[in-house]
CSV table of C-alpha atoms and ligand atoms in Angstrom, one decimal:
chain,number,residue,atom,x,y,z
A,121,MET,CA,75.2,96.0,96.0
A,122,LEU,CA,74.5,94.9,92.4
A,123,ASP,CA,72.6,97.9,91.1
A,124,PRO,CA,75.7,100.2,90.7
A,125,VAL,CA,77.5,97.5,88.7
A,126,PRO,CA,77.3,98.4,84.9
A,127,PHE,CA,74.7,96.2,83.1
A,128,PRO,CA,77.3,94.6,80.8
A,129,ASP,CA,79.4,93.7,83.8
A,130,GLN,CA,76.5,91.9,85.4
A,131,LEU,CA,76.2,89.7,82.4
A,132,ARG,CA,79.9,89.0,81.6
A,133,GLN,CA,82.2,86.5,83.1
A,134,VAL,CA,84.5,88.5,85.4
A,135,SER,CA,86.7,85.5,86.3
A,136,GLU,CA,87.0,81.8,85.3
A,137,LEU,CA,86.3,81.1,88.9
A,138,MET,CA,83.0,82.9,89.1
A,139,SER,CA,79.6,82.9,87.5
A,140,PRO,CA,78.2,86.0,85.8
A,141,LEU,CA,76.6,88.1,88.5
A,142,CYS,CA,73.1,87.8,87.0
A,143,TRP,CA,73.5,84.0,86.9
A,144,ASP,CA,73.9,84.1,90.7
A,145,LEU,CA,70.9,86.4,91.0
A,146,ALA,CA,68.6,84.2,89.0
A,147,HIS,CA,70.0,81.1,90.7
A,148,ILE,CA,68.9,82.5,94.0
A,149,GLY,CA,65.4,82.9,92.6
A,150,HIS,CA,65.5,79.4,91.1
A,151,TYR,CA,66.5,77.8,94.4
A,152,GLU,CA,63.8,79.8,96.2
A,153,GLU,CA,61.2,78.7,93.6
A,154,LEU,CA,62.3,75.1,93.9
A,155,TRP,CA,62.1,74.9,97.7
A,156,LEU,CA,59.6,77.5,98.8
A,157,VAL,CA,57.1,77.3,95.9
A,158,ARG,CA,57.4,74.1,93.9
A,159,THR,CA,58.3,71.7,96.7
A,160,LEU,CA,55.8,73.2,99.3
A,161,SER,CA,52.9,73.8,97.0
A,162,GLY,CA,53.3,71.6,94.0
A,163,ALA,CA,53.2,74.6,91.7
A,164,SER,CA,54.8,74.2,88.3
A,165,PRO,CA,58.1,76.0,87.5
A,166,THR,CA,58.3,79.4,85.8
A,167,ASN,CA,60.4,77.7,83.1
A,168,ILE,CA,61.5,74.1,83.1
A,169,ALA,CA,64.7,75.1,81.3
A,170,TYR,CA,65.9,76.9,84.4
A,171,ASP,CA,66.3,73.4,86.1
A,172,ASP,CA,69.2,73.0,83.8
A,173,ILE,CA,70.5,76.5,83.4
A,174,TYR,CA,70.5,77.4,87.1
A,175,ASP,CA,71.5,74.0,88.6
A,176,ALA,CA,75.0,74.5,89.9
A,177,PHE,CA,75.8,70.9,89.2
A,178,LYS,CA,74.8,70.9,85.6
A,179,HIS,CA,77.3,73.5,84.4
A,180,PRO,CA,80.6,74.6,85.9
A,181,ARG,CA,81.0,78.3,86.6
A,182,ARG,CA,83.1,79.1,83.5
A,183,GLU,CA,80.3,77.7,81.2
A,184,ARG,CA,77.5,79.7,82.5
A,185,VAL,CA,78.1,82.8,80.5
A,186,SER,CA,77.4,80.8,77.3
A,187,LEU,CA,74.0,79.6,78.6
A,188,PRO,CA,70.8,81.4,77.7
A,189,ILE,CA,70.7,83.1,81.1
A,190,LEU,CA,68.3,85.9,82.1
A,191,ASP,CA,69.8,89.4,81.7
A,192,PRO,CA,70.1,91.7,84.8
A,193,ALA,CA,66.6,93.1,84.3
A,194,GLY,CA,65.1,89.7,83.6
A,195,ALA,CA,66.8,88.1,86.6
A,196,ARG,CA,65.3,90.9,88.9
A,197,GLU,CA,61.9,90.4,87.5
A,198,PHE,CA,62.2,86.6,88.1
A,199,VAL,CA,63.4,86.9,91.7
A,200,ALA,CA,60.7,89.5,92.5
A,201,ASP,CA,58.0,87.2,91.0
A,202,VAL,CA,59.2,84.2,92.9
A,203,ARG,CA,59.4,86.1,96.2
A,204,GLY,CA,55.7,87.1,95.8
A,205,ARG,CA,54.7,83.5,95.2
A,206,ALA,CA,56.9,82.2,98.0
A,207,LEU,CA,55.2,84.7,100.5
A,208,ALA,CA,51.8,83.6,99.3
A,209,VAL,CA,52.7,79.9,100.0
A,210,LEU,CA,54.1,80.9,103.4
A,211,ASP,CA,50.6,82.2,104.3
A,212,GLU,CA,49.2,78.7,103.7
A,213,VAL,CA,51.8,76.4,105.4
A,214,SER,CA,52.1,75.2,109.0
A,215,LEU,CA,55.6,75.4,110.5
A,216,ASP,CA,54.7,73.0,113.3
A,217,ALA,CA,53.5,70.2,111.1
A,218,GLY,CA,55.2,66.9,111.1
A,219,ASP,CA,57.1,67.6,107.9
A,220,PRO,CA,60.8,67.9,108.8
A,221,LEU,CA,61.3,70.3,105.9
A,222,LEU,CA,58.8,72.8,107.5
A,223,ALA,CA,59.4,72.1,111.2
A,224,GLY,CA,60.5,75.3,112.9
A,225,GLY,CA,60.7,76.9,109.5
A,226,PHE,CA,63.8,74.9,108.5
A,227,VAL,CA,63.4,75.2,104.7
A,228,TYR,CA,62.9,79.0,105.0
A,229,GLY,CA,66.2,79.3,107.0
A,230,MET,CA,67.9,77.2,104.3
A,231,VAL,CA,66.7,79.4,101.5
A,232,VAL,CA,67.5,82.7,103.3
A,233,GLN,CA,71.0,81.5,104.1
A,234,HIS,CA,71.4,80.3,100.5
A,235,GLU,CA,70.6,83.8,99.3
A,236,HIS,CA,73.1,85.3,101.7
A,237,GLN,CA,75.8,82.9,100.6
A,238,HIS,CA,75.4,83.9,97.0
A,239,ASP,CA,75.4,87.6,98.0
A,240,GLU,CA,78.9,87.0,99.5
A,241,THR,CA,79.9,85.1,96.3
A,242,MET,CA,78.7,88.1,94.2
A,243,LEU,CA,80.8,90.4,96.4
A,244,ALA,CA,83.8,88.3,95.7
A,245,THR,CA,83.1,88.6,92.0
A,246,VAL,CA,82.8,92.4,92.3
A,247,GLN,CA,86.1,92.5,94.2
A,248,LEU,CA,87.7,90.7,91.3
A,249,MET,CA,86.7,93.4,88.8
A,250,ASP,CA,89.9,95.5,88.5
A,251,ASP,CA,88.2,98.3,86.5
A,252,PHE,CA,85.1,99.0,88.6
A,253,ALA,CA,85.2,101.0,91.8
A,254,HIS,CA,82.1,100.2,93.8
A,255,PRO,CA,80.6,103.5,95.0
A,256,ALA,CA,79.4,102.0,98.3
A,257,ALA,CA,83.0,101.0,99.2
A,258,ASP,CA,84.2,104.5,98.6
A,259,GLY,CA,86.1,106.5,101.3
A,260,GLY,CA,87.8,103.5,103.0
A,261,PRO,CA,86.2,101.0,105.3
A,262,ALA,CA,83.5,102.3,107.6
A,263,THR,CA,85.0,103.4,110.9
A,264,PRO,CA,84.6,100.8,113.6
A,265,ARG,CA,82.4,101.9,116.5
A,266,ARG,CA,84.9,100.9,119.0
A,267,GLU,CA,88.5,101.8,119.6
A,268,ALA,CA,90.9,98.9,118.8
A,269,ASP,CA,92.5,97.5,121.9
A,270,ALA,CA,94.8,95.0,120.2
A,271,PRO,CA,97.9,96.3,121.9
A,272,ARG,CA,96.5,95.2,125.3
A,273,LEU,CA,95.4,91.8,124.2
A,274,PRO,CA,97.6,88.7,124.8
A,275,ALA,CA,98.9,87.1,121.6
A,276,ASP,CA,97.1,83.8,122.3
A,277,VAL,CA,95.1,82.0,124.9
A,278,LEU,CA,95.4,78.6,126.5
A,279,ILE,CA,92.5,76.2,126.3
A,280,PRO,CA,92.9,73.4,128.7
A,281,GLY,CA,92.3,69.9,127.4
A,282,GLY,CA,89.1,68.1,128.1
A,283,THR,CA,85.9,66.7,126.6
A,284,PHE,CA,83.7,69.2,124.7
A,285,THR,CA,80.5,69.0,122.7
A,286,VAL,CA,80.7,70.3,119.1
A,287,GLY,CA,78.0,70.4,116.4
A,288,VAL,CA,74.3,71.0,117.1
A,289,ASP,CA,71.0,69.1,117.4
A,290,ASP,CA,68.6,71.8,118.3
A,291,ASP,CA,69.5,74.8,116.1
A,292,VAL,CA,66.7,74.9,113.5
A,293,TRP,CA,68.8,76.8,111.0
A,294,ALA,CA,71.8,74.5,111.2
A,295,TYR,CA,72.6,72.5,108.1
A,296,ASP,CA,73.0,68.7,108.0
A,297,ASN,CA,76.8,69.0,108.1
A,298,GLU,CA,76.6,70.7,111.5
A,299,ARG,CA,74.7,67.7,113.0
A,300,PRO,CA,74.6,65.7,115.2
A,301,ALA,CA,76.1,67.2,118.3
A,302,HIS,CA,78.9,64.9,119.6
A,303,ASP,CA,81.6,64.9,122.2
A,304,VAL,CA,85.3,65.3,121.3
A,305,THR,CA,88.4,65.0,123.6
A,306,LEU,CA,91.1,67.5,123.0
A,307,ALA,CA,94.6,68.0,124.4
A,308,SER,CA,95.5,71.4,125.8
A,309,PHE,CA,96.3,73.9,123.0
A,310,ARG,CA,96.9,77.6,122.5
A,311,ILE,CA,95.1,79.6,119.9
A,312,ASP,CA,95.7,83.2,118.6
A,313,THR,CA,93.5,85.9,120.2
A,314,VAL,CA,92.9,87.6,116.8
A,315,PRO,CA,93.2,86.5,113.2
A,316,VAL,CA,96.7,87.0,111.6
A,317,THR,CA,96.9,90.7,110.6
A,318,ASN,CA,98.4,92.2,107.4
A,319,ARG,CA,101.2,93.5,109.6
A,320,ALA,CA,102.2,90.0,110.7
A,321,TYR,CA,101.7,88.5,107.3
A,322,ARG,CA,103.8,91.2,105.7
A,323,GLU,CA,106.7,90.1,107.9
A,324,PHE,CA,106.4,86.6,106.5
A,325,VAL,CA,106.4,88.0,102.9
A,326,GLU,CA,109.4,90.2,103.6
A,327,ALA,CA,111.3,87.4,105.3
A,328,GLY,CA,111.1,85.4,102.1
A,329,GLY,CA,108.4,83.0,103.1
A,330,TYR,CA,107.2,82.7,99.5
A,331,GLU,CA,110.8,81.6,98.4
A,332,ASP,CA,111.4,79.0,101.0
A,333,GLY,CA,110.0,75.6,99.9
A,334,ARG,CA,110.7,74.1,103.3
A,335,LEU,CA,107.8,76.1,104.7
A,336,TRP,CA,105.3,74.7,102.3
A,337,THR,CA,103.7,71.3,101.8
A,338,ASP,CA,104.6,69.6,98.6
A,339,ALA,CA,101.2,70.4,97.1
A,340,GLY,CA,101.4,73.9,98.4
A,341,TRP,CA,104.8,74.5,96.9
A,342,ALA,CA,103.8,73.1,93.6
A,343,TRP,CA,100.8,75.4,93.5
A,344,ARG,CA,102.9,78.4,94.7
A,345,GLU,CA,105.2,77.7,91.7
A,346,GLU,CA,102.4,77.1,89.2
A,347,ALA,CA,100.3,80.1,90.2
A,348,GLY,CA,103.4,82.4,90.8
A,349,LEU,CA,102.2,83.3,94.3
A,350,VAL,CA,104.3,86.1,95.8
A,351,ALA,CA,101.8,87.8,98.3
A,352,PRO,CA,98.1,87.6,99.1
A,353,GLN,CA,95.8,88.3,96.2
A,354,PHE,CA,95.2,92.1,95.5
A,355,TRP,CA,98.5,93.1,97.2
A,356,ARG,CA,100.9,95.2,95.3
A,357,ARG,CA,104.5,96.1,96.3
A,358,GLU,CA,105.1,99.8,96.3
A,359,GLY,CA,108.7,99.8,97.5
A,360,GLU,CA,110.8,98.5,100.3
A,361,GLY,CA,108.4,97.1,102.9
A,362,ALA,CA,105.5,99.1,101.5
A,363,TRP,CA,102.5,97.5,100.1
A,364,SER,CA,99.1,98.6,98.8
A,365,ARG,CA,96.0,96.5,98.2
A,366,ARG,CA,93.2,96.8,95.8
A,367,ARG,CA,89.8,96.9,97.5
A,368,PHE,CA,86.7,97.1,95.3
A,369,GLY,CA,88.5,98.8,92.5
A,370,ARG,CA,90.6,101.3,94.6
A,371,GLU,CA,94.3,101.1,95.6
A,372,GLU,CA,94.9,101.9,99.2
A,373,ASP,CA,97.8,101.6,101.7
A,374,LEU,CA,97.7,98.1,103.2
A,375,PRO,CA,95.9,98.6,106.5
A,376,LEU,CA,98.3,96.8,108.9
A,377,ASP,CA,95.8,96.2,111.7
A,378,GLU,CA,93.2,94.4,109.7
A,379,ALA,CA,93.1,90.6,109.3
A,380,VAL,CA,94.9,89.4,106.2
A,381,GLN,CA,92.4,88.3,103.6
A,382,HIS,CA,92.5,86.6,100.2
A,383,VAL,CA,95.1,84.0,101.2
A,384,CYS,CA,94.6,80.3,100.2
A,385,TRP,CA,95.0,77.4,102.5
A,386,TYR,CA,98.5,76.7,101.3
A,387,GLU,CA,99.6,80.2,102.2
A,388,ALA,CA,98.0,80.0,105.6
A,389,ASP,CA,99.7,76.7,106.3
A,390,ALA,CA,103.1,78.0,105.2
A,391,TYR,CA,102.8,81.1,107.4
A,392,ALA,CA,101.8,79.0,110.4
A,393,ARG,CA,104.9,76.8,109.9
A,394,TRP,CA,107.1,79.8,109.5
A,395,SER,CA,105.8,81.2,112.8
A,396,GLY,CA,106.4,77.9,114.7
A,397,ALA,CA,102.7,77.2,114.8
A,398,ARG,CA,100.0,75.3,112.9
A,399,LEU,CA,96.5,75.8,111.8
A,400,PRO,CA,93.8,74.9,114.4
A,401,THR,CA,91.6,71.9,113.6
A,402,GLU,CA,88.0,72.9,113.1
A,403,THR,CA,87.2,71.2,116.4
A,404,GLU,CA,89.7,73.3,118.2
A,405,TRP,CA,88.3,76.4,116.5
A,406,GLU,CA,84.7,75.6,117.5
A,407,VAL,CA,85.7,74.9,121.1
A,408,ALA,CA,87.7,78.2,121.2
A,409,ALA,CA,84.6,80.0,119.9
A,410,ALA,CA,82.3,78.8,122.7
A,411,GLY,CA,80.4,81.6,124.5
A,412,ALA,CA,80.6,84.2,121.7
A,413,ALA,CA,77.2,85.8,121.8
A,414,LEU,CA,76.0,86.2,118.2
A,415,ASP,CA,72.6,87.7,118.4
A,416,GLY,CA,72.0,90.5,115.9
A,417,ALA,CA,72.6,93.3,118.3
A,418,ASN,CA,76.1,92.1,119.0
A,419,LEU,CA,77.0,91.9,115.3
A,420,TRP,CA,77.1,95.6,114.3
A,421,HIS,CA,80.5,95.1,112.8
A,422,ALA,CA,79.4,92.3,110.5
A,423,GLY,CA,77.6,92.3,107.3
A,424,PRO,CA,78.5,93.8,103.9
A,425,HIS,CA,78.2,97.5,104.9
A,426,ARG,CA,81.8,97.7,106.1
A,427,TRP,CA,83.4,96.4,102.9
A,428,ALA,CA,86.5,95.2,104.8
A,429,PRO,CA,87.5,93.4,108.1
A,430,SER,CA,87.7,95.5,111.3
A,431,PRO,CA,91.0,96.4,113.0
A,432,ALA,CA,92.4,93.8,115.3
A,433,GLY,CA,90.9,94.2,118.8
A,434,SER,CA,87.8,96.2,117.8
A,435,ALA,CA,85.3,93.3,118.0
A,436,PRO,CA,82.1,93.9,119.8
A,437,PRO,CA,82.8,92.7,123.4
A,438,ALA,CA,79.8,90.3,123.4
A,439,THR,CA,81.3,88.4,120.5
A,440,VAL,CA,84.5,87.5,122.4
A,441,SER,CA,84.5,83.9,123.4
A,442,LYS,CA,84.5,82.7,127.0
A,443,TRP,CA,88.2,81.9,126.5
A,444,GLY,CA,89.0,85.4,125.4
A,445,VAL,CA,89.3,84.7,121.7
A,446,HIS,CA,88.4,87.7,119.6
A,447,GLN,CA,87.1,88.3,116.1
A,448,LEU,CA,85.9,84.8,115.2
A,449,PHE,CA,83.0,86.2,113.3
A,450,GLY,CA,82.6,89.1,110.9
A,451,ASP,CA,86.2,89.7,109.8
A,452,VAL,CA,87.5,86.8,107.6
A,453,TRP,CA,86.6,83.2,107.0
A,454,GLU,CA,89.3,81.2,108.8
A,455,TRP,CA,91.1,78.2,107.2
A,456,THR,CA,91.4,75.2,109.5
A,457,ALA,CA,93.6,72.1,109.3
A,458,THR,CA,90.6,69.9,108.7
A,459,ASP,CA,89.3,68.2,105.6
A,460,PHE,CA,85.5,68.5,105.1
A,461,GLY,CA,83.6,65.4,106.2
A,462,GLY,CA,80.5,64.3,108.0
A,463,TYR,CA,80.2,64.1,111.7
A,464,PRO,CA,79.7,60.6,113.3
A,465,GLY,CA,76.0,59.8,112.6
A,466,PHE,CA,75.7,62.2,109.7
A,467,GLY,CA,72.6,62.0,107.6
A,468,ALA,CA,72.1,64.1,104.4
A,469,PHE,CA,69.1,66.5,104.7
A,470,PRO,CA,67.2,67.6,102.7
A,471,TYR,CA,69.5,66.9,99.7
A,472,ARG,CA,72.9,65.4,99.2
A,473,GLU,CA,74.2,68.2,97.0
A,474,TYR,CA,74.4,70.8,99.8
A,475,SER,CA,77.2,69.1,101.7
A,476,GLU,CA,77.7,65.4,101.3
A,477,VAL,CA,78.9,65.3,97.8
A,478,PHE,CA,81.8,67.6,98.8
A,479,PHE,CA,83.0,65.4,101.7
A,480,GLY,CA,86.6,64.3,101.2
A,481,PRO,CA,90.2,65.4,101.5
A,482,GLU,CA,90.1,67.8,98.5
A,483,TYR,CA,88.2,70.4,100.5
A,484,LYS,CA,89.4,72.2,103.6
A,485,VAL,CA,87.0,73.6,106.3
A,486,LEU,CA,86.8,77.3,106.9
A,487,ARG,CA,85.1,78.6,110.1
A,488,GLY,CA,83.5,81.7,111.4
A,489,GLY,CA,82.4,84.1,108.8
A,490,SER,CA,83.7,87.2,107.0
A,491,TRP,CA,82.7,90.9,107.0
A,492,ALA,CA,80.7,90.0,103.9
A,493,THR,CA,78.7,87.2,105.6
A,494,HIS,CA,75.2,88.1,106.6
A,495,PRO,CA,74.8,87.9,110.4
A,496,ALA,CA,71.9,85.4,109.8
A,497,ALA,CA,74.5,82.9,108.6
A,498,LEU,CA,77.0,83.4,111.5
A,499,ARG,CA,77.1,80.8,114.2
A,500,THR,CA,79.6,78.8,116.1
A,501,SER,CA,78.8,75.5,114.4
A,502,PHE,CA,78.7,76.8,110.8
A,503,ARG,CA,81.1,75.0,108.4
A,504,ASN,CA,82.2,76.4,105.2
A,505,TRP,CA,84.6,74.6,102.8
A,506,ASP,CA,86.7,75.3,99.7
A,507,PHE,CA,89.6,74.0,97.7
A,508,PRO,CA,93.0,74.8,99.3
A,509,ILE,CA,94.0,76.9,96.3
A,510,ARG,CA,91.1,79.3,96.5
A,511,ARG,CA,91.6,82.8,97.7
A,512,GLN,CA,89.1,85.0,95.9
A,513,ILE,CA,86.9,84.3,98.9
A,514,PHE,CA,87.3,86.6,102.0
A,515,SER,CA,89.6,84.1,103.7
A,516,GLY,CA,92.2,84.5,106.4
A,517,PHE,CA,93.3,82.4,109.4
A,518,ARG,CA,94.6,82.3,112.9
A,519,CYS,CA,97.3,80.0,114.3
A,520,ALA,CA,97.3,77.4,117.1
A,521,ARG,CA,100.0,75.6,119.0
A,522,ASP,CA,100.2,72.5,121.1
A,523,ALA,CA,100.4,73.4,124.8
B,610,AVJ,C1,78.9,76.6,101.6
B,610,AVJ,C2,79.7,78.5,100.5
B,610,AVJ,C3,80.7,76.3,100.1
B,610,AVJ,O1,78.8,78.6,97.7
B,610,AVJ,O2,79.5,76.6,97.2
B,610,AVJ,C4,75.6,77.8,97.6
B,610,AVJ,C5,77.1,77.3,99.5
B,610,AVJ,N1,75.5,75.8,98.2
B,610,AVJ,N2,74.7,77.1,96.8
B,610,AVJ,C6,78.9,77.4,97.9
B,610,AVJ,C7,76.1,77.0,98.5
B,610,AVJ,C8,74.7,75.9,97.2
B,610,AVJ,C9,78.4,76.8,99.2
B,610,AVJ,N3,79.4,77.1,100.4
B,611,FE,FE1,73.6,77.9,95.2
């Protein structure tokens, strides 16, 4: 993914919002060295200065370009060296020891997922480059293996109220913010069968949704004014009702049957109000996702090889939830109505800076996972979060209604 990106572009700051690509790369290596080499074996660091340079909390993203970071070649050498030492330590440790960090291989799952998360972040950075057409994304999105059957799907499904269990206790790879499992009681609700498509979202745009302050929250309207939002990021109006979008450096006709992506929470919330609906809570989303079978074989549509969401209604059948909800995983991250917080009984593990320091009303929860999310990080209980103004991530949404 990174190799075709010109060397200077891997070093430079593509956007105020993002790190230089080779910062992300070496940060992956630093995290791996910290947890899989230094913590497990007591070995000393490659370079103690990296504890400052590659600690995400020490320097905001826009500062990282002025740090003495490794160049693309140096970053590759560093991550390869760390991987060799991490594998050597793995030969020595016992995964069924009493140490909760090692039990079931938890810390390995944590580091693998961390790498995948930064891979997705780097893809978002590459998408932000307006002058670089990534060769792997050439020729349009990969053709889905399955005919889309969106026309035959109902618009939404009814989920009868009741008591449900959300969160997990026994998934070794789950993060602290997904624990503990707990019961919730929900009223009956309806939820969209598929994420909101470009076709549906275009109607909102064409109907003047971005000009009608009544559809937006106060904070959302203020941001819409300040940022001059008129359509999802990367859309361009080509004429009456006609739009194109830029995808990895190429302009293409807006694919109407794909999930809308690159919208912020405020846009999703305004669309939902316009359509007489609301965003689902994260609890409703997780309940609606029950029964989606996410083992690797069912996830051929997910992962970065597609370079775009799949058409509505083309999801692998096994990934449809037991309620008949489609495309919860592998298309777009879905904004929910919920602020990021800890479940009842939350305990930070193994460090507060993964989740806990982000708990609070300034972050909204996203659920599911996008086409750019590695299948190893897709699960029903996974919780992502971001500021409600962010849209460089592969974010979309679906709507819900009270029943
Ligand atoms: C879970 C995607 C919000 O990228 O900020 C990466 C994951 N944590 N390095 C992020 C993460 C530490 C995190 N998100
Ligand atoms: Fe990180």
